[in-house]
Coordinates of C-alpha atoms in Angstrom, one line a residue:
Chain A
X1 CA -144.6 -30.4 -9.3
X2 CA -146.1 -27.5 -11.5
X3 CA -144.2 -27.5 -14.9
X4 CA -144.8 -24.2 -17.3
X5 CA -147.7 -26.0 -19.5
X6 CA -149.6 -26.9 -16.6
X7 CA -149.0 -23.5 -14.7
X8 CA -150.3 -21.8 -18.0
X9 CA -153.3 -24.0 -18.6
X10 CA -154.2 -23.8 -15.2
X11 CA -154.1 -20.0 -15.4
X12 CA -156.5 -20.1 -18.7
X13 CA -158.8 -22.2 -16.4
X14 CA -158.7 -19.9 -13.4
X15 CA -159.1 -17.0 -15.9
X16 CA -162.4 -19.0 -17.8
X17 CA -163.8 -20.2 -14.5
X18 CA -163.6 -16.7 -13.3
X19 CA -165.3 -15.4 -16.2
X20 CA -168.3 -17.7 -15.5
X21 CA -168.6 -16.9 -11.9
X22 CA -168.4 -13.4 -11.9
X23 CA -171.4 -13.5 -14.5
X24 CA -173.1 -16.3 -12.3
X25 CA -172.8 -13.7 -9.2
X26 CA -174.2 -10.8 -11.1
X27 CA -177.3 -12.2 -12.2
X28 CA -178.2 -14.3 -9.5
X29 CA -176.7 -11.3 -6.9
X30 CA -179.1 -9.0 -9.2
X31 CA -182.1 -11.7 -9.2
X32 CA -182.1 -11.8 -5.4
X33 CA -181.5 -8.1 -4.8
X34 CA -184.4 -7.3 -7.2
X35 CA -186.4 -9.9 -5.6
X36 CA -186.3 -9.2 -1.6
X37 CA -185.3 -5.4 -1.9
X38 CA -181.4 -4.1 -1.1
X39 CA -182.2 -2.8 2.1
X40 CA -180.1 -5.7 3.3
X41 CA -177.9 -7.2 1.0
X42 CA -180.0 -10.3 0.5
X43 CA -178.1 -11.0 -3.4
X44 CA -174.4 -11.1 -1.9
X45 CA -175.2 -13.4 1.2
X46 CA -176.9 -15.8 -1.3
X47 CA -174.2 -16.4 -3.8
X48 CA -171.5 -16.5 -0.4
X49 CA -174.2 -19.4 0.6
X50 CA -174.8 -21.2 -2.3
X51 CA -170.8 -20.8 -3.1
X52 CA -169.6 -22.1 0.1
X53 CA -172.3 -25.2 0.0
X54 CA -170.6 -26.0 -3.4
X55 CA -167.1 -25.7 -2.7
X56 CA -167.8 -28.0 0.5
X57 CA -169.0 -30.2 -2.0
X58 CA -166.3 -30.4 -4.7
X59 CA -163.6 -30.5 -1.6
X60 CA -165.2 -33.7 -0.8
X61 CA -164.7 -34.9 -4.4
X62 CA -161.7 -33.3 -5.4
X63 CA -159.4 -32.6 -2.3
X64 CA -156.9 -34.9 -0.9
X65 CA -156.4 -34.4 2.6
X66 CA -153.2 -36.1 3.2
X67 CA -151.9 -34.0 0.2
X68 CA -153.5 -30.9 1.4
X69 CA -154.2 -30.3 -2.5
X70 CA -156.9 -30.8 -5.1
X71 CA -156.0 -34.5 -6.3
X72 CA -157.4 -33.1 -10.1
X73 CA -155.6 -29.9 -10.6
X74 CA -157.8 -29.0 -14.2
X75 CA -161.1 -29.0 -12.3
X76 CA -160.3 -27.5 -9.4
X77 CA -158.7 -24.9 -11.5
X78 CA -162.0 -24.4 -13.5
X79 CA -164.8 -25.1 -11.1
X80 CA -163.1 -23.9 -7.7
X81 CA -160.4 -21.4 -7.7
X82 CA -162.2 -19.7 -10.7
X83 CA -165.7 -20.6 -10.5
X84 CA -166.4 -20.6 -6.9
X85 CA -163.6 -18.3 -5.9
X86 CA -165.2 -15.8 -8.2
X87 CA -168.8 -16.6 -7.5
X88 CA -168.7 -15.5 -4.0
X89 CA -166.8 -12.3 -2.9
X90 CA -165.7 -10.5 0.1
X91 CA -165.7 -7.0 -1.0
X92 CA -169.1 -6.3 -1.9
X93 CA -169.5 -7.6 1.7
X94 CA -167.5 -5.4 3.5
X95 CA -169.1 -2.4 1.3
X96 CA -172.0 -3.7 2.1
X97 CA -171.8 -3.6 5.8
X98 CA -170.0 -0.6 5.8
X99 CA -173.2 1.3 3.9
X100 CA -175.4 -0.3 6.5
X101 CA -173.0 0.9 9.4
X102 CA -173.0 4.3 7.8
X103 CA -176.9 4.7 7.0
X104 CA -177.5 4.5 10.5
X105 CA -178.5 0.4 10.6
X106 CA -175.7 -0.4 12.9
X107 CA -177.9 -3.5 14.1
X108 CA -177.9 -5.2 10.3
X109 CA -174.5 -4.3 9.6
X110 CA -173.8 -6.5 12.6
X111 CA -176.3 -9.3 11.8
X112 CA -174.9 -9.2 8.2
X113 CA -171.5 -10.2 9.7
X114 CA -172.9 -12.8 12.3
X115 CA -175.6 -14.4 9.7
X116 CA -172.5 -14.4 6.9
X117 CA -170.1 -15.8 8.8
X118 CA -172.3 -18.8 9.9
X119 CA -174.1 -19.5 7.1
X120 CA -171.3 -19.6 4.6
X121 CA -169.0 -21.8 7.3
X122 CA -172.0 -24.3 8.2
X123 CA -172.8 -24.5 4.5
X124 CA -169.5 -25.2 3.6
X125 CA -169.3 -27.9 6.2
X126 CA -172.6 -29.1 5.2
X127 CA -171.6 -29.7 1.7
X128 CA -168.5 -30.9 2.6
X129 CA -170.5 -33.5 5.4
X130 CA -173.4 -34.3 2.9
X131 CA -171.1 -35.4 -0.2
X132 CA -168.7 -37.6 1.9
X133 CA -171.7 -39.4 3.6
X134 CA -173.1 -39.8 0.0
X135 CA -169.8 -40.9 -1.4
X136 CA -169.8 -43.8 1.6
X137 CA -166.8 -42.1 3.1
Chain B
X1 CA -172.4 -3.3 -29.6
X2 CA -175.3 -3.5 -27.1
X3 CA -175.2 -2.0 -24.0
X4 CA -176.1 -4.7 -21.9
X5 CA -173.4 -6.9 -23.7
X6 CA -170.8 -4.7 -22.7
X7 CA -171.8 -4.6 -19.0
X8 CA -172.0 -8.4 -19.0
X9 CA -168.5 -8.3 -21.2
X10 CA -166.8 -5.5 -18.2
X11 CA -168.1 -7.8 -15.4
X12 CA -166.5 -10.9 -16.9
X13 CA -163.3 -9.6 -17.7
X14 CA -163.1 -8.1 -14.4
X15 CA -163.7 -11.0 -12.8
X16 CA -161.6 -13.3 -14.8
X17 CA -158.7 -10.9 -14.2
X18 CA -159.2 -10.7 -10.5
X19 CA -159.7 -14.4 -10.4
X20 CA -156.1 -14.9 -12.0
X21 CA -154.6 -12.6 -9.5
X22 CA -155.7 -14.3 -6.9
X23 CA -154.2 -17.4 -8.2
X24 CA -151.4 -15.9 -8.5
X25 CA -151.3 -14.0 -5.0
X26 CA -152.1 -17.4 -3.2
X27 CA -149.0 -19.3 -5.3
X28 CA -146.8 -15.7 -4.2
X29 CA -148.3 -16.1 -0.5
X30 CA -147.2 -20.3 -0.7
X31 CA -144.1 -20.0 -1.7
X32 CA -143.0 -17.1 0.5
X33 CA -144.8 -18.5 3.7
X34 CA -145.8 -21.8 3.5
X35 CA -149.0 -23.6 3.5
X36 CA -149.6 -22.9 7.4
X37 CA -151.7 -20.5 7.4
X38 CA -154.0 -19.0 4.2
X39 CA -151.8 -15.9 4.0
X40 CA -152.8 -15.5 0.3
X41 CA -156.5 -15.6 0.5
X42 CA -156.3 -12.9 3.4
X43 CA -154.3 -10.9 1.3
X44 CA -156.4 -10.5 -1.6
X45 CA -159.9 -10.5 0.3
X46 CA -158.3 -7.0 2.5
X47 CA -156.8 -5.5 -0.7
X48 CA -160.1 -6.4 -2.3
X49 CA -162.4 -4.6 0.4
X50 CA -159.8 -1.5 0.6
X51 CA -160.3 -1.4 -3.1
X52 CA -163.7 -1.7 -3.7
X53 CA -164.0 1.5 -0.3
X54 CA -161.6 3.2 -2.2
X55 CA -163.0 2.9 -6.0
X56 CA -166.5 3.0 -5.3
X57 CA -166.5 6.0 -3.2
X58 CA -164.0 7.6 -5.9
X59 CA -166.3 7.0 -8.8
X60 CA -169.4 8.2 -6.9
X61 CA -171.8 10.9 -8.7
X62 CA -169.7 13.9 -7.1
X63 CA -166.9 11.8 -6.5
X64 CA -163.6 12.7 -8.3
X65 CA -163.0 10.3 -11.2
X66 CA -165.8 9.9 -13.7
X67 CA -166.4 6.7 -14.9
X68 CA -169.1 5.2 -16.6
X69 CA -171.4 2.8 -15.1
X70 CA -169.7 0.2 -17.5
X71 CA -166.2 0.8 -16.2
X72 CA -167.7 0.8 -12.8
X73 CA -169.1 -2.4 -12.8
X74 CA -166.3 -3.6 -14.0
X75 CA -164.4 -2.9 -11.5
X76 CA -166.5 -3.1 -8.3
X77 CA -168.4 -6.3 -9.3
X78 CA -166.0 -7.7 -11.7
X79 CA -162.3 -7.2 -10.4
X80 CA -163.0 -6.6 -7.2
X81 CA -165.7 -9.5 -6.6
X82 CA -163.7 -12.1 -8.8
X83 CA -160.2 -10.9 -6.5
X84 CA -162.2 -11.5 -3.3
X85 CA -163.4 -14.8 -2.5
X86 CA -165.7 -16.2 0.5
X87 CA -166.2 -19.5 -0.5
X88 CA -162.3 -20.3 -0.6
X89 CA -162.0 -18.6 2.7
X90 CA -164.7 -20.5 4.3
X91 CA -163.2 -24.0 2.7
X92 CA -159.9 -23.0 4.6
X93 CA -161.8 -22.5 7.8
X94 CA -163.6 -25.6 7.7
X95 CA -160.4 -27.4 7.3
X96 CA -158.4 -26.1 9.8
X97 CA -161.7 -26.8 12.1
X98 CA -161.5 -30.6 10.3
X99 CA -157.4 -30.9 11.1
X100 CA -158.7 -30.1 14.7
X101 CA -156.4 -26.7 14.7
X102 CA -159.2 -24.7 16.4
X103 CA -157.0 -21.9 17.4
X104 CA -156.0 -21.2 14.0
X105 CA -159.3 -21.5 12.4
X106 CA -160.8 -19.0 15.3
X107 CA -157.6 -16.4 14.6
X108 CA -158.4 -16.7 10.8
X109 CA -162.1 -15.7 11.0
X110 CA -161.6 -13.0 13.4
X111 CA -158.4 -11.1 11.7
X112 CA -160.0 -11.8 8.7
X113 CA -163.3 -10.0 9.3
X114 CA -161.8 -7.2 11.3
X115 CA -159.2 -6.3 8.6
X116 CA -161.3 -6.6 5.8
X117 CA -164.0 -4.2 7.5
X118 CA -161.2 -1.8 8.4
X119 CA -160.0 -2.2 4.8
X120 CA -163.3 -0.9 3.1
X121 CA -163.3 1.6 5.9
X122 CA -159.7 3.3 5.1
X123 CA -160.3 2.9 1.4
X124 CA -163.9 4.5 1.9
X125 CA -161.9 7.5 4.1
X126 CA -159.3 7.9 1.8
X127 CA -161.7 8.0 -1.4
X128 CA -163.3 10.8 0.7
X129 CA -160.1 13.0 1.1
X130 CA -159.4 13.0 -2.1
X131 CA -162.8 13.5 -3.1
X132 CA -162.6 16.8 -1.4
X133 CA -159.6 18.2 -2.7
X134 CA -160.0 21.3 -4.6
X135 CA -158.8 21.9 -8.1
X136 CA -157.3 19.4 -10.6

């Protein structure tokens, strides 16, 4: 049960994690975009795939399937809800997909959707499976 | 304060408040609709996509709202980025697959992607309309 104190602590941790995750996304996606060009949204794709692999790993470590919830709430709030939640983004993905479609690149828009979905789900599953196997589960 | 520091602070503050609001949304969705489907994540991703389409269009160089690059990045990269999440969406879909709820997982993916894109498009269209309004 969530007490008032643990609720407030969770809010602070989500806030802190969100700040760090957002800055991380700003730097990583900016770096990738400068490096590989901005005609295709490589930066957003990169942060989303990294973030999905990481959330899979952390879920294998800290998610309790029996309770359908995290086994360590403060760590989960800081690193998953705050950190990785903020490190990855749907809004930029949606805006960039729309921009590709508007720029007369419908194929790139469809490719961005397909690759993002496939790579992110695969990354989450591999992160989870890999960490689970290493734990000897 | 140097410009770069103010930019980073705007992104950090935006992302932090977006994340907190996302957490509160997911708690509210859990209380309202239970844990069968990830309504909270769907809600924040759809609303965040709408917001980024609307605000980015309204603050374009010839847009209706004048926003400096720091405020603009704070809202778009910071708030909208922190409010929406691809990782939690992926994890929730993976957990559905793991629980062999294949239909719900497929529905989650299809409904999410379609609604995100429709939302960003509606936001963009409303922004274009507002930008075209004459006078102030």
